[in-house]
PDB file of C-alpha atoms in Angstrom:
ATOM      1  CA  MET A   1     190.831  29.747  60.752  1.00 61.00           C
ATOM      2  CA  ASP A   2     189.838  26.345  62.237  1.00 61.00           C
ATOM      3  CA  LEU A   3     187.302  24.201  59.878  1.00 57.00           C
ATOM      4  CA  LYS A   4     185.505  20.914  61.655  1.00 57.00           C
ATOM      5  CA  SER A   5     183.078  18.822  60.535  1.00 52.00           C
ATOM      6  CA  ASP A   6     181.036  15.364  61.713  1.00 50.00           C
ATOM      7  CA  THR A   7     183.126  13.864  58.272  1.00 48.00           C
ATOM      8  CA  PRO A   8     186.810  15.033  58.821  1.00 45.00           C
ATOM      9  CA  LEU A   9     188.153  17.020  55.884  1.00 47.00           C
ATOM     10  CA  PRO A  10     190.951  15.330  54.527  1.00 44.00           C
ATOM     11  CA  ASP A  11     194.287  17.294  54.159  1.00 44.00           C
ATOM     12  CA  GLN A  12     194.786  17.087  50.669  1.00 41.00           C
ATOM     13  CA  THR A  13     198.630  18.232  50.483  1.00 42.00           C
ATOM     14  CA  ASP A  14     201.171  15.673  49.661  1.00 46.00           C
ATOM     15  CA  ARG A  15     204.192  17.731  51.002  1.00 54.00           C
ATOM     16  CA  PRO A  16     203.565  18.307  54.955  1.00 57.00           C
ATOM     17  CA  GLY A  17     204.969  21.178  56.579  1.00 71.00           C
ATOM     18  CA  GLU A  18     205.428  23.238  52.852  1.00 84.00           C
ATOM     19  CA  GLU A  19     204.785  26.698  53.281  1.00 89.00           C
ATOM     20  CA  ILE A  20     201.798  27.744  51.591  1.00 90.00           C
ATOM     21  CA  ALA A  21     202.819  30.319  48.672  1.00 90.00           C
ATOM     22  CA  VAL A  22     199.389  31.586  47.819  1.00 93.00           C
ATOM     23  CA  THR A  23     196.103  31.289  49.419  1.00 94.00           C
ATOM     24  CA  ALA A  24     192.432  31.624  47.589  1.00 96.00           C
ATOM     25  CA  ALA A  25     189.024  30.408  48.363  1.00 97.00           C
ATOM     26  CA  GLY A  26     186.046  30.080  46.682  1.00 97.00           C
ATOM     27  CA  ALA A  27     183.094  27.699  46.667  1.00 98.00           C
ATOM     28  CA  ILE A  28     180.883  24.834  44.860  1.00 98.00           C
ATOM     29  CA  PRO A  29     177.365  26.659  44.486  1.00 98.00           C
ATOM     30  CA  TRP A  30     174.715  24.230  44.188  1.00 98.00           C
ATOM     31  CA  ARG A  31     170.981  23.990  44.142  1.00 97.00           C
ATOM     32  CA  ALA A  32     168.215  21.257  44.500  1.00 95.00           C
ATOM     33  CA  LYS A  33     166.894  20.065  41.445  1.00 92.00           C
ATOM     34  CA  ASN A  34     164.350  16.762  40.612  1.00 88.00           C
ATOM     35  CA  GLY A  35     165.170  15.106  44.096  1.00 88.00           C
ATOM     36  CA  GLY A  36     168.652  15.572  43.680  1.00 94.00           C
ATOM     37  CA  ILE A  37     171.259  18.045  43.026  1.00 97.00           C
ATOM     38  CA  GLU A  38     173.184  19.995  40.349  1.00 98.00           C
ATOM     39  CA  VAL A  39     176.414  21.828  40.976  1.00 98.00           C
ATOM     40  CA  LEU A  40     177.633  25.297  38.774  1.00 98.00           C
ATOM     41  CA  LEU A  41     180.914  24.924  37.059  1.00 98.00           C
ATOM     42  CA  ILE A  42     182.342  27.883  35.435  1.00 97.00           C
ATOM     43  CA  HIS A  43     184.796  28.179  32.087  1.00 97.00           C
ATOM     44  CA  ARG A  44     187.798  30.316  32.365  1.00 94.00           C
ATOM     45  CA  PRO A  45     188.935  31.512  29.199  1.00 94.00           C
ATOM     46  CA  LYS A  46     192.278  32.347  29.860  1.00 92.00           C
ATOM     47  CA  TYR A  47     192.836  28.894  30.785  1.00 90.00           C
ATOM     48  CA  ASP A  48     190.364  27.303  28.861  1.00 93.00           C
ATOM     49  CA  ASP A  49     189.322  25.225  31.877  1.00 94.00           C
ATOM     50  CA  TRP A  50     186.175  23.981  33.743  1.00 96.00           C
ATOM     51  CA  SER A  51     186.432  24.595  37.617  1.00 96.00           C
ATOM     52  CA  TRP A  52     184.939  26.241  41.007  1.00 97.00           C
ATOM     53  CA  PRO A  53     184.356  30.111  41.155  1.00 97.00           C
ATOM     54  CA  LYS A  54     187.687  31.119  43.537  1.00 96.00           C
ATOM     55  CA  GLY A  55     190.209  33.682  43.686  1.00 96.00           C
ATOM     56  CA  LYS A  56     193.248  34.804  45.639  1.00 95.00           C
ATOM     57  CA  LEU A  57     192.965  36.375  48.891  1.00 93.00           C
ATOM     58  CA  ASP A  58     193.059  40.421  49.413  1.00 92.00           C
ATOM     59  CA  ASP A  59     195.147  41.839  52.353  1.00 88.00           C
ATOM     60  CA  GLY A  60     193.352  42.434  55.304  1.00 86.00           C
ATOM     61  CA  GLU A  61     190.410  40.058  54.357  1.00 90.00           C
ATOM     62  CA  THR A  62     189.487  36.606  55.467  1.00 93.00           C
ATOM     63  CA  ILE A  63     189.580  33.670  53.883  1.00 95.00           C
ATOM     64  CA  PRO A  64     185.721  33.486  53.567  1.00 96.00           C
ATOM     65  CA  GLU A  65     185.154  36.699  53.106  1.00 96.00           C
ATOM     66  CA  CYS A  66     187.339  35.946  49.961  1.00 96.00           C
ATOM     67  CA  ALA A  67     185.258  33.128  48.706  1.00 97.00           C
ATOM     68  CA  VAL A  68     181.865  35.442  49.055  1.00 97.00           C
ATOM     69  CA  ARG A  69     183.617  38.345  46.870  1.00 97.00           C
ATOM     70  CA  GLU A  70     185.007  36.055  44.417  1.00 97.00           C
ATOM     71  CA  ILE A  71     181.423  34.392  43.786  1.00 97.00           C
ATOM     72  CA  ARG A  72     180.062  37.904  43.732  1.00 97.00           C
ATOM     73  CA  GLU A  73     182.636  39.258  41.501  1.00 97.00           C
ATOM     74  CA  GLU A  74     182.793  35.911  39.049  1.00 97.00           C
ATOM     75  CA  ILE A  75     179.466  34.694  38.603  1.00 97.00           C
ATOM     76  CA  GLY A  76     177.366  37.957  40.116  1.00 97.00           C
ATOM     77  CA  LEU A  77     175.887  35.869  42.955  1.00 96.00           C
ATOM     78  CA  ASP A  78     175.893  37.146  46.498  1.00 94.00           C
ATOM     79  CA  VAL A  79     175.739  33.950  48.619  1.00 93.00           C
ATOM     80  CA  GLY A  80     176.034  32.865  52.017  1.00 95.00           C
ATOM     81  CA  LEU A  81     178.556  30.124  52.601  1.00 97.00           C
ATOM     82  CA  GLY A  82     177.358  26.386  53.918  1.00 97.00           C
ATOM     83  CA  ILE A  83     179.174  24.021  55.286  1.00 97.00           C
ATOM     84  CA  PRO A  84     183.310  23.809  54.663  1.00 97.00           C
ATOM     85  CA  LEU A  85     184.558  21.522  51.966  1.00 97.00           C
ATOM     86  CA  PRO A  86     188.216  20.235  51.859  1.00 95.00           C
ATOM     87  CA  PRO A  87     190.533  22.446  50.303  1.00 95.00           C
ATOM     88  CA  ILE A  88     193.028  21.524  47.852  1.00 95.00           C
ATOM     89  CA  HIS A  89     196.504  22.037  47.500  1.00 93.00           C
ATOM     90  CA  TYR A  90     198.470  22.203  44.407  1.00 90.00           C
ATOM     91  CA  HIS A  91     201.589  24.092  42.615  1.00 90.00           C
ATOM     92  CA  VAL A  92     201.906  27.159  40.669  1.00 89.00           C
ATOM     93  CA  PRO A  93     205.021  29.262  39.825  1.00 91.00           C
ATOM     94  CA  ALA A  94     205.060  30.892  43.088  1.00 91.00           C
ATOM     95  CA  GLY A  95     204.746  27.682  45.223  1.00 91.00           C
ATOM     96  CA  LEU A  96     202.336  25.538  47.075  1.00 93.00           C
ATOM     97  CA  LYS A  97     198.866  27.104  46.472  1.00 93.00           C
ATOM     98  CA  VAL A  98     195.756  25.967  48.711  1.00 95.00           C
ATOM     99  CA  VAL A  99     192.616  26.822  47.880  1.00 96.00           C
ATOM    100  CA  HIS A 100     189.587  26.919  50.418  1.00 97.00           C
ATOM    101  CA  TYR A 101     186.071  25.836  49.498  1.00 98.00           C
ATOM    102  CA  TRP A 102     182.761  25.744  50.882  1.00 98.00           C
ATOM    103  CA  ALA A 103     179.195  24.643  49.673  1.00 98.00           C
ATOM    104  CA  ALA A 104     177.049  27.758  48.636  1.00 98.00           C
ATOM    105  CA  LYS A 105     173.295  27.282  47.716  1.00 97.00           C
ATOM    106  CA  VAL A 106     171.690  29.237  45.253  1.00 97.00           C
ATOM    107  CA  ASN A 107     167.966  30.011  45.557  1.00 91.00           C
ATOM    108  CA  GLY A 108     166.859  30.757  41.918  1.00 87.00           C
ATOM    109  CA  ALA A 109     169.014  33.763  41.596  1.00 88.00           C
ATOM    110  CA  PRO A 110     170.443  34.528  38.097  1.00 91.00           C
ATOM    111  CA  VAL A 111     173.998  33.452  37.277  1.00 94.00           C
ATOM    112  CA  VAL A 112     175.794  36.300  35.454  1.00 94.00           C
ATOM    113  CA  PRO A 113     179.411  35.667  34.511  1.00 93.00           C
ATOM    114  CA  ASP A 114     181.658  38.577  34.491  1.00 92.00           C
ATOM    115  CA  GLY A 115     182.614  37.955  30.944  1.00 89.00           C
ATOM    116  CA  LYS A 116     186.261  38.302  31.864  1.00 91.00           C
ATOM    117  CA  GLU A 117     187.502  35.896  34.145  1.00 93.00           C
ATOM    118  CA  VAL A 118     184.063  33.717  33.573  1.00 96.00           C
ATOM    119  CA  ASP A 119     183.136  33.453  29.914  1.00 95.00           C
ATOM    120  CA  SER A 120     180.285  30.814  30.488  1.00 95.00           C
ATOM    121  CA  VAL A 121     178.798  28.730  33.319  1.00 97.00           C
ATOM    122  CA  MET A 122     176.834  25.168  33.299  1.00 97.00           C
ATOM    123  CA  TRP A 123     174.559  23.693  35.844  1.00 97.00           C
ATOM    124  CA  CYS A 124     174.835  19.865  36.252  1.00 97.00           C
ATOM    125  CA  THR A 125     174.841  17.087  37.748  1.00 97.00           C
ATOM    126  CA  PRO A 126     178.124  16.071  40.499  1.00 97.00           C
ATOM    127  CA  GLU A 127     178.654  13.025  37.890  1.00 97.00           C
ATOM    128  CA  ARG A 128     178.366  15.545  34.965  1.00 97.00           C
ATOM    129  CA  ALA A 129     180.637  17.965  36.848  1.00 97.00           C
ATOM    130  CA  ALA A 130     183.242  15.389  37.715  1.00 96.00           C
ATOM    131  CA  ASP A 131     183.839  14.490  33.804  1.00 96.00           C
ATOM    132  CA  PHE A 132     183.879  18.265  33.128  1.00 95.00           C
ATOM    133  CA  LEU A 133     186.344  19.741  35.585  1.00 95.00           C
ATOM    134  CA  SER A 134     190.183  20.401  34.183  1.00 93.00           C
ATOM    135  CA  ASN A 135     191.712  20.094  37.661  1.00 90.00           C
ATOM    136  CA  PRO A 136     191.558  16.307  38.881  1.00 91.00           C
ATOM    137  CA  SER A 137     192.119  17.831  42.820  1.00 92.00           C
ATOM    138  CA  ASP A 138     188.933  20.292  41.971  1.00 95.00           C
ATOM    139  CA  ALA A 139     186.883  16.603  42.372  1.00 96.00           C
ATOM    140  CA  ASP A 140     187.924  16.358  46.138  1.00 96.00           C
ATOM    141  CA  PRO A 141     185.401  18.773  47.380  1.00 97.00           C
ATOM    142  CA  LEU A 142     182.789  17.664  44.856  1.00 98.00           C
ATOM    143  CA  GLU A 143     182.949  14.013  46.204  1.00 97.00           C
ATOM    144  CA  PHE A 144     182.658  15.631  49.955  1.00 97.00           C
ATOM    145  CA  LEU A 145     179.664  17.989  48.798  1.00 98.00           C
ATOM    146  CA  THR A 146     177.477  15.062  47.544  1.00 97.00           C
ATOM    147  CA  LYS A 147     178.333  12.774  50.183  1.00 97.00           C
ATOM    148  CA  ALA A 148     177.042  15.582  52.672  1.00 96.00           C
ATOM    149  CA  HIS A 149     173.767  15.554  50.360  1.00 96.00           C
ATOM    150  CA  ALA A 150     173.523  11.763  50.634  1.00 95.00           C
ATOM    151  CA  ASN A 151     174.157  12.065  54.562  1.00 93.00           C
ATOM    152  CA  GLY A 152     171.425  14.728  54.929  1.00 92.00           C
ATOM    153  CA  GLU A 153     174.539  17.311  56.027  1.00 95.00           C
ATOM    154  CA  LEU A 154     174.655  19.628  52.839  1.00 97.00           C
ATOM    155  CA  ASP A 155     171.358  21.950  53.480  1.00 96.00           C
ATOM    156  CA  THR A 156     172.034  23.851  56.507  1.00 97.00           C
ATOM    157  CA  TYR A 157     171.898  27.151  58.138  1.00 97.00           C
ATOM    158  CA  PRO A 158     174.218  28.899  60.235  1.00 97.00           C
ATOM    159  CA  LEU A 159     174.042  29.939  63.907  1.00 98.00           C
ATOM    160  CA  VAL A 160     176.996  32.207  64.991  1.00 98.00           C
ATOM    161  CA  LEU A 161     178.655  32.264  68.250  1.00 98.00           C
ATOM    162  CA  LEU A 162     180.387  35.567  68.923  1.00 98.00           C
ATOM    163  CA  ARG A 163     182.744  36.813  71.653  1.00 98.00           C
ATOM    164  CA  HIS A 164     181.894  40.315  71.974  1.00 97.00           C
ATOM    165  CA  ALA A 165     184.978  42.385  70.678  1.00 96.00           C
ATOM    166  CA  LYS A 166     187.932  43.714  73.161  1.00 96.00           C
ATOM    167  CA  ALA A 167     186.438  46.175  75.895  1.00 96.00           C
ATOM    168  CA  LYS A 168     187.768  48.915  78.056  1.00 94.00           C
ATOM    169  CA  PRO A 169     189.730  47.220  81.136  1.00 93.00           C
ATOM    170  CA  ARG A 170     187.279  46.661  84.151  1.00 88.00           C
ATOM    171  CA  SER A 171     190.123  48.299  86.338  1.00 88.00           C
ATOM    172  CA  SER A 172     189.760  51.452  84.718  1.00 87.00           C
ATOM    173  CA  TRP A 173     185.929  51.782  84.683  1.00 88.00           C
ATOM    174  CA  THR A 174     183.993  52.711  87.637  1.00 88.00           C
ATOM    175  CA  LYS A 175     180.540  53.126  86.415  1.00 92.00           C
ATOM    176  CA  ALA A 176     178.008  50.631  85.911  1.00 91.00           C
ATOM    177  CA  GLU A 177     179.732  47.131  84.482  1.00 90.00           C
ATOM    178  CA  GLY A 178     176.682  46.933  81.574  1.00 94.00           C
ATOM    179  CA  ASP A 179     178.274  50.519  80.328  1.00 95.00           C
ATOM    180  CA  ARG A 180     181.487  49.391  79.640  1.00 95.00           C
ATOM    181  CA  PRO A 181     182.143  50.458  76.254  1.00 96.00           C
ATOM    182  CA  LEU A 182     184.756  48.941  73.509  1.00 97.00           C
ATOM    183  CA  ALA A 183     188.172  49.791  73.623  1.00 96.00           C
ATOM    184  CA  ALA A 184     189.602  51.474  70.166  1.00 95.00           C
ATOM    185  CA  THR A 185     190.722  48.081  69.361  1.00 94.00           C
ATOM    186  CA  GLY A 186     187.770  46.695  70.115  1.00 95.00           C
ATOM    187  CA  VAL A 187     185.942  49.251  67.855  1.00 96.00           C
ATOM    188  CA  ARG A 188     187.792  47.960  65.186  1.00 95.00           C
ATOM    189  CA  GLN A 189     187.154  44.666  65.531  1.00 95.00           C
ATOM    190  CA  ALA A 190     183.674  45.389  65.631  1.00 96.00           C
ATOM    191  CA  GLN A 191     183.974  46.872  61.863  1.00 95.00           C
ATOM    192  CA  ALA A 192     185.667  43.722  60.978  1.00 94.00           C
ATOM    193  CA  VAL A 193     182.857  41.863  62.532  1.00 96.00           C
ATOM    194  CA  LYS A 194     180.355  43.121  60.570  1.00 96.00           C
ATOM    195  CA  GLY A 195     182.320  42.045  57.227  1.00 94.00           C
ATOM    196  CA  LEU A 196     182.508  38.754  58.404  1.00 94.00           C
ATOM    197  CA  LEU A 197     179.199  38.197  59.177  1.00 96.00           C
ATOM    198  CA  GLN A 198     178.080  39.115  56.221  1.00 96.00           C
ATOM    199  CA  VAL A 199     179.557  35.844  54.892  1.00 96.00           C
ATOM    200  CA  TRP A 200     176.902  33.905  56.681  1.00 96.00           C
ATOM    201  CA  LYS A 201     173.951  36.592  56.765  1.00 96.00           C
ATOM    202  CA  PRO A 202     172.659  36.206  59.857  1.00 97.00           C
ATOM    203  CA  LEU A 203     168.885  37.688  59.760  1.00 94.00           C
ATOM    204  CA  ARG A 204     168.304  37.724  63.584  1.00 97.00           C
ATOM    205  CA  LEU A 205     170.764  38.580  66.008  1.00 98.00           C
ATOM    206  CA  VAL A 206     170.542  37.729  69.803  1.00 98.00           C
ATOM    207  CA  THR A 207     172.698  39.650  72.347  1.00 98.00           C
ATOM    208  CA  SER A 208     173.631  40.516  75.546  1.00 98.00           C
ATOM    209  CA  PRO A 209     172.055  44.241  76.024  1.00 98.00           C
ATOM    210  CA  TRP A 210     175.501  45.214  77.519  1.00 98.00           C
ATOM    211  CA  LYS A 211     177.143  48.182  75.858  1.00 98.00           C
ATOM    212  CA  ARG A 212     180.304  46.084  74.201  1.00 98.00           C
ATOM    213  CA  CYS A 213     178.407  43.412  73.322  1.00 98.00           C
ATOM    214  CA  VAL A 214     175.532  45.934  71.733  1.00 98.00           C
ATOM    215  CA  SER A 215     178.496  47.857  69.894  1.00 98.00           C
ATOM    216  CA  THR A 216     180.445  44.865  68.524  1.00 98.00           C
ATOM    217  CA  ILE A 217     176.837  43.700  66.444  1.00 98.00           C
ATOM    218  CA  ALA A 218     175.810  47.053  65.846  1.00 98.00           C
ATOM    219  CA  PRO A 219     178.063  47.486  62.507  1.00 98.00           C
ATOM    220  CA  TYR A 220     176.234  44.528  61.127  1.00 98.00           C
ATOM    221  CA  ALA A 221     173.037  45.267  62.246  1.00 98.00           C
ATOM    222  CA  LYS A 222     173.102  48.635  60.711  1.00 97.00           C
ATOM    223  CA  VAL A 223     174.176  47.803  57.068  1.00 97.00           C
ATOM    224  CA  SER A 224     172.351  44.532  57.024  1.00 96.00           C
ATOM    225  CA  GLY A 225     168.704  45.623  58.546  1.00 94.00           C
ATOM    226  CA  ALA A 226     168.705  41.862  60.795  1.00 97.00           C
ATOM    227  CA  LYS A 227     166.324  42.265  63.558  1.00 97.00           C
ATOM    228  CA  VAL A 228     168.499  42.634  66.897  1.00 98.00           C
ATOM    229  CA  LYS A 229     166.439  41.163  70.188  1.00 98.00           C
ATOM    230  CA  LEU A 230     167.937  41.886  73.616  1.00 98.00           C
ATOM    231  CA  SER A 231     168.652  39.057  76.038  1.00 98.00           C
ATOM    232  CA  GLU A 232     169.378  40.004  79.599  1.00 98.00           C
ATOM    233  CA  SER A 233     170.114  36.121  80.255  1.00 98.00           C
ATOM    234  CA  LEU A 234     172.862  36.599  77.928  1.00 98.00           C
ATOM    235  CA  THR A 235     174.913  39.134  80.561  1.00 98.00           C
ATOM    236  CA  GLU A 236     177.611  37.824  82.546  1.00 96.00           C
ATOM    237  CA  GLN A 237     175.664  38.983  85.768  1.00 96.00           C
ATOM    238  CA  SER A 238     171.940  36.970  84.619  1.00 97.00           C
ATOM    239  CA  HIS A 239     174.434  33.779  83.549  1.00 98.00           C
ATOM    240  CA  LYS A 240     176.288  33.983  87.304  1.00 97.00           C
ATOM    241  CA  ARG A 241     172.925  34.080  89.078  1.00 97.00           C
ATOM    242  CA  SER A 242     171.270  31.582  86.479  1.00 98.00           C
ATOM    243  CA  PRO A 243     173.278  29.436  83.598  1.00 98.00           C
ATOM    244  CA  LYS A 244     169.880  27.598  82.949  1.00 98.00           C
ATOM    245  CA  LYS A 245     168.374  30.586  81.534  1.00 98.00           C
ATOM    246  CA  THR A 246     171.668  31.302  79.438  1.00 98.00           C
ATOM    247  CA  ALA A 247     171.182  27.734  78.162  1.00 98.00           C
ATOM    248  CA  ALA A 248     167.486  27.891  77.527  1.00 98.00           C
ATOM    249  CA  THR A 249     168.256  31.153  75.189  1.00 98.00           C
ATOM    250  CA  VAL A 250     170.734  29.192  73.470  1.00 98.00           C
ATOM    251  CA  GLU A 251     168.067  26.401  73.117  1.00 97.00           C
ATOM    252  CA  GLY A 252     165.913  28.811  71.659  1.00 96.00           C
ATOM    253  CA  LEU A 253     168.055  29.933  68.627  1.00 96.00           C
ATOM    254  CA  PHE A 254     167.310  26.462  67.180  1.00 96.00           C
ATOM    255  CA  ASP A 255     163.321  27.483  66.964  1.00 93.00           C
ATOM    256  CA  LYS A 256     163.096  29.236  63.369  1.00 90.00           C
ATOM    257  CA  GLN A 257     165.801  27.227  61.758  1.00 92.00           C
ATOM    258  CA  GLN A 258     167.366  30.201  59.952  1.00 93.00           C
ATOM    259  CA  ALA A 259     170.307  31.850  59.981  1.00 96.00           C
ATOM    260  CA  ILE A 260     171.134  33.753  63.708  1.00 98.00           C
ATOM    261  CA  ALA A 261     174.065  34.883  65.673  1.00 98.00           C
ATOM    262  CA  LEU A 262     174.560  35.502  69.457  1.00 98.00           C
ATOM    263  CA  CYS A 263     176.814  37.982  71.187  1.00 98.00           C
ATOM    264  CA  THR A 264     177.638  37.209  74.695  1.00 98.00           C
ATOM    265  CA  HIS A 265     180.646  37.173  77.738  1.00 98.00           C
ATOM    266  CA  ARG A 266     183.813  35.306  78.247  1.00 97.00           C
ATOM    267  CA  PRO A 267     182.338  33.619  81.561  1.00 97.00           C
ATOM    268  CA  ALA A 268     178.910  32.337  79.624  1.00 98.00           C
ATOM    269  CA  LEU A 269     180.949  30.751  77.142  1.00 98.00           C
ATOM    270  CA  PRO A 270     180.964  27.485  78.682  1.00 98.00           C
ATOM    271  CA  THR A 271     177.488  27.370  79.225  1.00 98.00           C
ATOM    272  CA  VAL A 272     176.636  27.910  75.581  1.00 98.00           C
ATOM    273  CA  LEU A 273     179.359  25.836  74.099  1.00 98.00           C
ATOM    274  CA  LYS A 274     178.182  23.114  76.058  1.00 98.00           C
ATOM    275  CA  GLN A 275     174.438  23.893  75.255  1.00 98.00           C
ATOM    276  CA  LEU A 276     175.746  23.693  71.544  1.00 98.00           C
ATOM    277  CA  GLY A 277     177.661  20.277  72.189  1.00 98.00           C
ATOM    278  CA  GLU A 278     174.103  18.848  72.904  1.00 97.00           C
ATOM    279  CA  HIS A 279     173.233  19.177  69.337  1.00 97.00           C
ATOM    280  CA  MET A 280     176.447  17.394  67.842  1.00 96.00           C
ATOM    281  CA  SER A 281     178.299  14.325  67.414  1.00 95.00           C
ATOM    282  CA  PRO A 282     180.732  13.331  70.313  1.00 95.00           C
ATOM    283  CA  TRP A 283     183.655  13.679  67.506  1.00 93.00           C
ATOM    284  CA  LEU A 284     182.234  17.126  66.614  1.00 95.00           C
ATOM    285  CA  ARG A 285     181.690  18.205  70.605  1.00 96.00           C
ATOM    286  CA  ASP A 286     185.348  16.828  71.342  1.00 95.00           C
ATOM    287  CA  LEU A 287     186.389  19.926  68.758  1.00 93.00           C
ATOM    288  CA  LEU A 288     184.943  22.480  70.638  1.00 96.00           C
ATOM    289  CA  PRO A 289     186.878  24.866  72.446  1.00 94.00           C
ATOM    290  CA  THR A 290     187.554  23.586  75.879  1.00 93.00           C
ATOM    291  CA  SER A 291     189.702  26.657  77.985  1.00 95.00           C
ATOM    292  CA  ASP A 292     189.609  29.517  78.992  1.00 94.00           C
ATOM    293  CA  PRO A 293     189.424  32.016  76.965  1.00 95.00           C
ATOM    294  CA  TYR A 294     187.222  30.079  74.804  1.00 96.00           C
ATOM    295  CA  LEU A 295     187.025  32.630  72.390  1.00 96.00           C
ATOM    296  CA  THR A 296     189.081  35.729  71.750  1.00 95.00           C
ATOM    297  CA  PRO A 297     187.415  39.171  71.839  1.00 96.00           C
ATOM    298  CA  GLY A 298     185.900  39.628  68.549  1.00 95.00           C
ATOM    299  CA  GLU A 299     186.166  36.013  67.724  1.00 96.00           C
ATOM    300  CA  VAL A 300     183.263  33.809  65.803  1.00 96.00           C
ATOM    301  CA  LEU A 301     182.341  30.003  66.093  1.00 97.00           C
ATOM    302  CA  VAL A 302     180.252  29.166  63.151  1.00 98.00           C
ATOM    303  CA  CYS A 303     177.838  25.939  63.714  1.00 98.00           C
ATOM    304  CA  HIS A 304     176.267  24.685  60.577  1.00 98.00           C
ATOM    305  CA  VAL A 305     173.072  23.007  61.608  1.00 97.00           C
ATOM    306  CA  SER A 306     171.336  20.486  59.316  1.00 96.00           C
ATOM    307  CA  ARG A 307     167.777  21.763  58.023  1.00 93.00           C
ATOM    308  CA  GLY A 308     167.057  17.639  57.013  1.00 78.00           C
ATOM    309  CA  ASN A 309     167.533  16.649  60.794  1.00 75.00           C
ATOM    310  CA  GLY A 310     166.252  19.056  63.257  1.00 75.00           C
ATOM    311  CA  ARG A 311     168.594  20.404  65.761  1.00 91.00           C
ATOM    312  CA  ARG A 312     171.747  18.755  64.485  1.00 96.00           C
ATOM    313  CA  ILE A 313     175.021  20.428  63.881  1.00 97.00           C
ATOM    314  CA  VAL A 314     177.055  18.985  61.348  1.00 96.00           C
ATOM    315  CA  ALA A 315     180.287  21.236  61.016  1.00 97.00           C
ATOM    316  CA  LEU A 316     181.981  23.908  62.944  1.00 96.00           C
ATOM    317  CA  GLU A 317     184.246  26.765  62.025  1.00 96.00           C
ATOM    318  CA  GLN A 318     186.332  28.830  64.493  1.00 95.00           C
ATOM    319  CA  ILE A 319     187.450  32.134  62.697  1.00 93.00           C
ATOM    320  CA  LYS A 320     188.996  35.265  64.208  1.00 86.00           C
ATOM    321  CA  PRO A 321     188.551  38.448  61.952  1.00 75.00           C
ATOM    322  CA  PHE A 322     190.532  40.881  63.661  1.00 59.00           C
ATOM    323  CA  ASP A 323     193.912  41.149  66.080  1.00 53.00           C
ATOM    324  CA  ASP A 324     195.997  43.931  66.340  1.00 50.00           C
TER     325      ASP A 324
END
């Protein structure tokens, strides 16, 4: 997993190169309040401390999926993740522990502590939260979140770029190229993509109509009810004829300012990435994939787009959900 932001995320470990013994993930839930923001602290009776919702990674789970699951289990919220926040590092009996954090906007949904791991919660200003935090390092992601809000980079929506899952080899396929299906590995990758897309909950899916792209997003579309749009401009053939039409389709993703995912083919990725780069700072643009294959089959690039500043992308995440 690779995280990139307009404001560089600092490395919090004081022991560079030390092996990570425990990986965990969580989020800072936040909401708009009286022109400012409030964040949600949780109290854990086992440790008698105040912190953020988080927990350890399960086997076969990506780090963002872990964060969403822990928030759901601990405080009953089914959130989509926002911008990545700085991870924190500290030592536990097993060794060095890293906790990855995201911002998570809460839109009026009730918070229901599980009663076991979390017995109490508190909405408060970031300043008050900093005073309550039991682990001093938990203030680092809070400080980043507060700065992002001041810069208009906290309230975002995700634009997810997805390369279709692994397809059967061209050399073994004699029928129409648009009908070439997923390989067995690709079918498993599509199921993993389903879980990963639920982290950002895209409401619309724009995809090449070729079978391997449609099959990649189908599992998520089925469980989410997201609206699917087939776009011929995203096929390999159409992109070769007119890259400008492919770029125009990418530009149209920003129109409704809502969570959206695009699925296309490797040959179209340079055009797609170039168009997305038009909406980034030079620093962030330089962090985009630049060499073939750009994304591996089933890999996603998540662009976090500021709601307060038109079409500006303020953070990136590159995640490979499955590889066998």
